[in-house]
CSV table of C-alpha atoms in Angstrom, one decimal:
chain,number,residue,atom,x,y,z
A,111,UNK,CA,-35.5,65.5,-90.3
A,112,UNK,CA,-38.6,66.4,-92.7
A,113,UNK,CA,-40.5,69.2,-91.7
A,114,UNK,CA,-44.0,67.8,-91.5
A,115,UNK,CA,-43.7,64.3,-91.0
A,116,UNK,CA,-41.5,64.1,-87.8
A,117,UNK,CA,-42.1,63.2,-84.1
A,118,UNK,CA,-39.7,65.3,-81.5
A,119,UNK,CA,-39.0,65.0,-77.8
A,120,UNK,CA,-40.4,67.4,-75.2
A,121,UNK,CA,-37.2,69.2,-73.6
A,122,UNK,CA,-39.8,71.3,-70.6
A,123,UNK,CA,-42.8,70.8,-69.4
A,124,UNK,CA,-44.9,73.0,-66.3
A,125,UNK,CA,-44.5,71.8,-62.8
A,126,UNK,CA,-46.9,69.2,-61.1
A,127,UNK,CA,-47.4,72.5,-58.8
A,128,UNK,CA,-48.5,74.7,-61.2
A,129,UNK,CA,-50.8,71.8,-62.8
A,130,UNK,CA,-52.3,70.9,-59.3
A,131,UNK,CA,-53.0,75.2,-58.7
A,132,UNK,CA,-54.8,75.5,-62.0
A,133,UNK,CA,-56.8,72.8,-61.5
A,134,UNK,CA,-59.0,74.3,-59.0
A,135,UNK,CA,-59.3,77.7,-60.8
A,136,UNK,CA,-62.4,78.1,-63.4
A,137,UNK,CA,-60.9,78.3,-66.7
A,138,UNK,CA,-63.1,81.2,-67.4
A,139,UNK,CA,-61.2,83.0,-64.8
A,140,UNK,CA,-57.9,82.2,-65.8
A,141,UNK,CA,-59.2,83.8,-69.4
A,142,UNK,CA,-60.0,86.9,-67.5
A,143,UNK,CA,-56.4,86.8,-66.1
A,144,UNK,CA,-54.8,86.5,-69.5
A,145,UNK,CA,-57.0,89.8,-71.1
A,146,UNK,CA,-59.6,87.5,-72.2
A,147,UNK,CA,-57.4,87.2,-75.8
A,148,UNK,CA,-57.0,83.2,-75.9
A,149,UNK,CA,-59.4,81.3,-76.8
A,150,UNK,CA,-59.7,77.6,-78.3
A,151,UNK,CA,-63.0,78.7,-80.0
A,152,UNK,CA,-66.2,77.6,-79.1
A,153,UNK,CA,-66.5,74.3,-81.6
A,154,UNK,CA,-64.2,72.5,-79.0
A,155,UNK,CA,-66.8,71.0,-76.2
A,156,UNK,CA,-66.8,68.7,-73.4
A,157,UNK,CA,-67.2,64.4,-74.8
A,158,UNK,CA,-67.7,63.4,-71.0
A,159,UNK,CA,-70.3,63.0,-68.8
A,160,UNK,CA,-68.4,66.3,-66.2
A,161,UNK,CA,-65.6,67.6,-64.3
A,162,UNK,CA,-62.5,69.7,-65.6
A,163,UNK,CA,-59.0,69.0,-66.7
A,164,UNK,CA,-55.6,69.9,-66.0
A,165,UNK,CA,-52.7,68.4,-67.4
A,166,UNK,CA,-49.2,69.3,-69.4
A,167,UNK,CA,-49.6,69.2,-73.2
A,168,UNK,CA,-48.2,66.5,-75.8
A,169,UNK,CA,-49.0,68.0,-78.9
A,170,UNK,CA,-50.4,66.6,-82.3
A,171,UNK,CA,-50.3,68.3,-86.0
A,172,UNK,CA,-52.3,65.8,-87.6
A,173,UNK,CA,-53.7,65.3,-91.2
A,174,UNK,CA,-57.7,66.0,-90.9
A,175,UNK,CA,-58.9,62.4,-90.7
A,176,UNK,CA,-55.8,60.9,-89.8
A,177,UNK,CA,-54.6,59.4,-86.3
A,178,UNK,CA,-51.1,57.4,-86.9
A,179,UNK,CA,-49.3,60.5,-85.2
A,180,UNK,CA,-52.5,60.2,-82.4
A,181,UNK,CA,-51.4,56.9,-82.0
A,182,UNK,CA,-47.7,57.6,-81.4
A,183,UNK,CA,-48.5,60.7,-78.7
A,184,UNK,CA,-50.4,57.6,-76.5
A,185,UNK,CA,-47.6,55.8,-76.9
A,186,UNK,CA,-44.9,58.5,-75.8
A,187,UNK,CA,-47.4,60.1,-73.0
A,188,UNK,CA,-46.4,59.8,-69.9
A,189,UNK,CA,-48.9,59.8,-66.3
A,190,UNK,CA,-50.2,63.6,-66.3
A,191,UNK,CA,-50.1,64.4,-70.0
A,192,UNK,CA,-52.7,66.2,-71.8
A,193,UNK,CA,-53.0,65.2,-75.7
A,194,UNK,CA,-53.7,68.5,-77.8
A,195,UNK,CA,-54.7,67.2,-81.5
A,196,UNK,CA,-54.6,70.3,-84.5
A,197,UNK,CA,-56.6,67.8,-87.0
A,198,UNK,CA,-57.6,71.3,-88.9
A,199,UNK,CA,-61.6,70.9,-87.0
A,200,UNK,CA,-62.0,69.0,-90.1
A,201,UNK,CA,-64.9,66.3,-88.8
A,202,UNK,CA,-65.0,63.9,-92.0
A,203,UNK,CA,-63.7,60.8,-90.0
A,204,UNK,CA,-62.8,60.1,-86.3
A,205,UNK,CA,-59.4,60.2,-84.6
A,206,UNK,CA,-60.0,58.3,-81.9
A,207,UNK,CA,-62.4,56.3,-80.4
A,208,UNK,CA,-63.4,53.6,-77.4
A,209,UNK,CA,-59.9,51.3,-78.0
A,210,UNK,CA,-57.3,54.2,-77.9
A,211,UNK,CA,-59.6,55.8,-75.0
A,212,UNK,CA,-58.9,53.3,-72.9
A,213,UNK,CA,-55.2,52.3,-74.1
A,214,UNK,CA,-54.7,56.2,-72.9
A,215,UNK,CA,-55.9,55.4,-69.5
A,216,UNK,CA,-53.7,52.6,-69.1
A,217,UNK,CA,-51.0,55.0,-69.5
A,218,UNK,CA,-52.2,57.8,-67.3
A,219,UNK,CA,-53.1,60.4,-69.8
A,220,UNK,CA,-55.7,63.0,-68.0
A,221,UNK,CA,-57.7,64.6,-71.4
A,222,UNK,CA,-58.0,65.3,-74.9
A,223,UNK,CA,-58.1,68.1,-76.9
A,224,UNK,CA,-58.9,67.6,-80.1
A,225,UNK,CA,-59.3,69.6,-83.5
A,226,UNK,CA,-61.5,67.0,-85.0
A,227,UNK,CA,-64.3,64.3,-84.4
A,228,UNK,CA,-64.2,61.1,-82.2
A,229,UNK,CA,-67.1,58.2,-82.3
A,230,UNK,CA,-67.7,55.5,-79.2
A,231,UNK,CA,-69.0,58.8,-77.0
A,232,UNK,CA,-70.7,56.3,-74.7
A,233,UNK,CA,-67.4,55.1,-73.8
A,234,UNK,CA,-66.3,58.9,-73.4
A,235,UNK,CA,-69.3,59.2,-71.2
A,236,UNK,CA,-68.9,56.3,-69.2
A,237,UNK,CA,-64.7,56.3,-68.3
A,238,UNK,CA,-65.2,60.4,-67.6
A,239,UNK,CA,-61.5,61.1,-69.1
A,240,UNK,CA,-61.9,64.7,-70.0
A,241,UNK,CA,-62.4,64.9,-73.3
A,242,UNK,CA,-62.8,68.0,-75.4
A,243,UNK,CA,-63.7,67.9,-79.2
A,244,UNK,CA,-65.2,69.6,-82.2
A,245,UNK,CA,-67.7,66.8,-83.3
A,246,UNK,CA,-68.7,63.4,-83.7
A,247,UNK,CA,-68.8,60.9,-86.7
A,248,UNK,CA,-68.4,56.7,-86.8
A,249,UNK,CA,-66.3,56.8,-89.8
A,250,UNK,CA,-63.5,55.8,-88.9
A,251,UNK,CA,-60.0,57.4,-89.1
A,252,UNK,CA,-57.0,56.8,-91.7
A,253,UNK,CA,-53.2,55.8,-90.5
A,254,UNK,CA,-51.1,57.0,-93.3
A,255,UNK,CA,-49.2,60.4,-92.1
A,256,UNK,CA,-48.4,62.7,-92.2
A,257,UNK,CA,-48.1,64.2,-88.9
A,258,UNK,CA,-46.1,66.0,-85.6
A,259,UNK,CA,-45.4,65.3,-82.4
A,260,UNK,CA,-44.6,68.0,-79.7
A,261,UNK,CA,-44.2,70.7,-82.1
A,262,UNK,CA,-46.1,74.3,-81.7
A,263,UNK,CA,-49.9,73.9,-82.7
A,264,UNK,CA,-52.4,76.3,-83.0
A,265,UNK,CA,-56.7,75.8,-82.2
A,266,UNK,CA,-58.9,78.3,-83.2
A,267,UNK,CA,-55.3,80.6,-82.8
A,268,UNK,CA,-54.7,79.8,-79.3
A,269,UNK,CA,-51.3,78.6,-79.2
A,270,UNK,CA,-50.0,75.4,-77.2
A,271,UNK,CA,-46.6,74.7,-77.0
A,272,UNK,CA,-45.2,71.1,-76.0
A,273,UNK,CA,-45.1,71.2,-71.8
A,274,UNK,CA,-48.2,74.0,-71.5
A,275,UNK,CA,-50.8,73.7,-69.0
A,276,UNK,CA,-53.8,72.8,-70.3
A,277,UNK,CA,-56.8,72.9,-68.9
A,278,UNK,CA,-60.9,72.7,-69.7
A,279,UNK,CA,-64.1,72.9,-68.2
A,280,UNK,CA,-67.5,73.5,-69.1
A,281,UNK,CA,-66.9,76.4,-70.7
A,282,UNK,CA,-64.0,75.1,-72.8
A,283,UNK,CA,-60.5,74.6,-73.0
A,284,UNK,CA,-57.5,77.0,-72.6
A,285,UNK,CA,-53.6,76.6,-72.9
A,286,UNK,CA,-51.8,78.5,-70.2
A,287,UNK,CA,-48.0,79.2,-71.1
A,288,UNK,CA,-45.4,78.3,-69.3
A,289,UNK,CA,-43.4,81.0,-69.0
A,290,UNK,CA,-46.5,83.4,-68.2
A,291,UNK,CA,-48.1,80.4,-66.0
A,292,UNK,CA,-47.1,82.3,-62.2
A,293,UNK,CA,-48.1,84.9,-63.1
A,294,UNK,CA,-51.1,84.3,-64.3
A,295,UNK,CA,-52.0,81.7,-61.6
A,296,UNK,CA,-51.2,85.1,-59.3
A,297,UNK,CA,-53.6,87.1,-60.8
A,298,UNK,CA,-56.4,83.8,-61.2
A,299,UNK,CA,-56.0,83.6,-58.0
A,300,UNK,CA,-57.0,87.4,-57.1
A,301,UNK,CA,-59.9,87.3,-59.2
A,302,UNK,CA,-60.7,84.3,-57.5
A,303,UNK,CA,-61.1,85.7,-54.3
A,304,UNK,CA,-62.9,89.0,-55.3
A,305,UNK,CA,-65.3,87.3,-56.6
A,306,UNK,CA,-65.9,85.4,-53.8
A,307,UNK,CA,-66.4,88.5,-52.1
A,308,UNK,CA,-68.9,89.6,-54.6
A,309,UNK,CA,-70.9,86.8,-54.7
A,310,UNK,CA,-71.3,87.0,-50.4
A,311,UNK,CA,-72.0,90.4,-51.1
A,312,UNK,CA,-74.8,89.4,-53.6
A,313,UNK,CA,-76.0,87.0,-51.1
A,314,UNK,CA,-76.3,89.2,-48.4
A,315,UNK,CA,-78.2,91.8,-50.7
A,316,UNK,CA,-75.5,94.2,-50.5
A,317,UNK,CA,-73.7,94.3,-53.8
A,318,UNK,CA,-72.9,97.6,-55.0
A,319,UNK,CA,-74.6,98.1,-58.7
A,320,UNK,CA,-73.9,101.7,-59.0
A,321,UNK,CA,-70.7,101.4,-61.5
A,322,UNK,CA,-74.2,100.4,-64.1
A,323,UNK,CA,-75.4,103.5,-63.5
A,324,UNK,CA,-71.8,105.8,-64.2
A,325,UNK,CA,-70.7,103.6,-66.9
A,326,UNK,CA,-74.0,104.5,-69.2
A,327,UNK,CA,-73.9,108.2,-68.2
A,328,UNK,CA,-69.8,108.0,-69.0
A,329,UNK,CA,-71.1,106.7,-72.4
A,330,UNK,CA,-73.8,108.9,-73.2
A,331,UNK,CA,-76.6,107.2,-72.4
A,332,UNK,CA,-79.9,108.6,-71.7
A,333,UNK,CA,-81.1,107.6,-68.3
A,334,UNK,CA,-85.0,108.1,-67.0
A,335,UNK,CA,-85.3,111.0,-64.5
């Protein structure tokens, strides 16, 4: 098998369970859960008119400007699937656009993430698949190879693995390892509802604010008298 140019199958992927929980967590709090060290990088934003995403990852190594392995992945996804595209952010030529968009809904993909440009964003706009990428351009894309399918992939150095949970939102996208994924959902979860509590707090005028306060004089800040 040549290292490079080579399509594999996915052995594992998350539970629908875990899939379904994430999808109703803010992906900025899931970050906060995983110590705020994994990020896709900010270049990768929302094609789509709104709402978030939640899905298992195919991934895509890709050459920049090429979608023959893109292709493939729509092919081989199944209902529930993610497509994660490393394209190398390079943005000289599309990977996808308004045909393959809606060949993907026909076979129940749930998002994009991709390392590169698309064009037809009225038709991202308009179907609402969420859709996260790093630019736009109408040239259009090259089939030659070489490429990967559902090998380990890396964005901005966040790393996805075939059968991750990946999800986006307005603030971007995020891959949430399996093995780590209950664990993290746990501690999502506990943020979630602290927050909650702040914010009624906050409502109610009765948040506590003096931790500002301690942490300048901890620092050695000079406060007014």
């Amino acid at each position: 098998m040549t290292v490079g140019f080579r399509i594999l199958k996915r052995t594992e992927t998350a539970s629908k369970e875990l899939v379904e929980a994430f999808a109703k967590l803010p992906v900025a709090n899931v970050s906060d859960a995983m110590s705020r060290m994994t990020a896709a990088g900010p270049s990768l934003r929302p094609m789509h008119a709104s709402g978030g995403m939640a899905g298992v990852a195919v991934t895509v190594k890709a050459r920049p400007g090429d979608n023959l392995m893109l292709h493939k992945a729509i092919d081989m996804a199944v209902p529930g699937d993610v497509i994660v595209v490393d394209a190398g952010g390079d943005c000289t030529n599309a990977l996808m656009g308004e045909l393959m968009l809606a060949h993907a809904i026909n076979r129940g993909v749930v998002g994009f993430v991709i390392d590169g440009a698309i064009r037809d964003v009225d038709a991202f706009v308009e179907t609402n698949l969420p859709t996260f990428a790093a630019g736009v351009t109408h040239r259009g894309p090259y089939k030659d190879g070489p490429g990967e399918i559902n090998v380990p992939i890396s964005l901005g150095g966040m790393v996805i693995n075939p059968g991750d949970i990946v999800i986006g939102d307005a603030d971007g996208v995020l891959a949430v390892p399996m093995a780590d994924a209950e664990e993290i959902l746990r501690k999502t979860e506990a943020k979630q509802e602290a927050e909650t509590r702040q914010m009624e707090a906050i409502k109610a005028g009765k948040n506590d604010r003096t931790w500002v306060d301690a942490a300048l004089t901890k620092l050695g800040c000079a406060l007014p008298e």
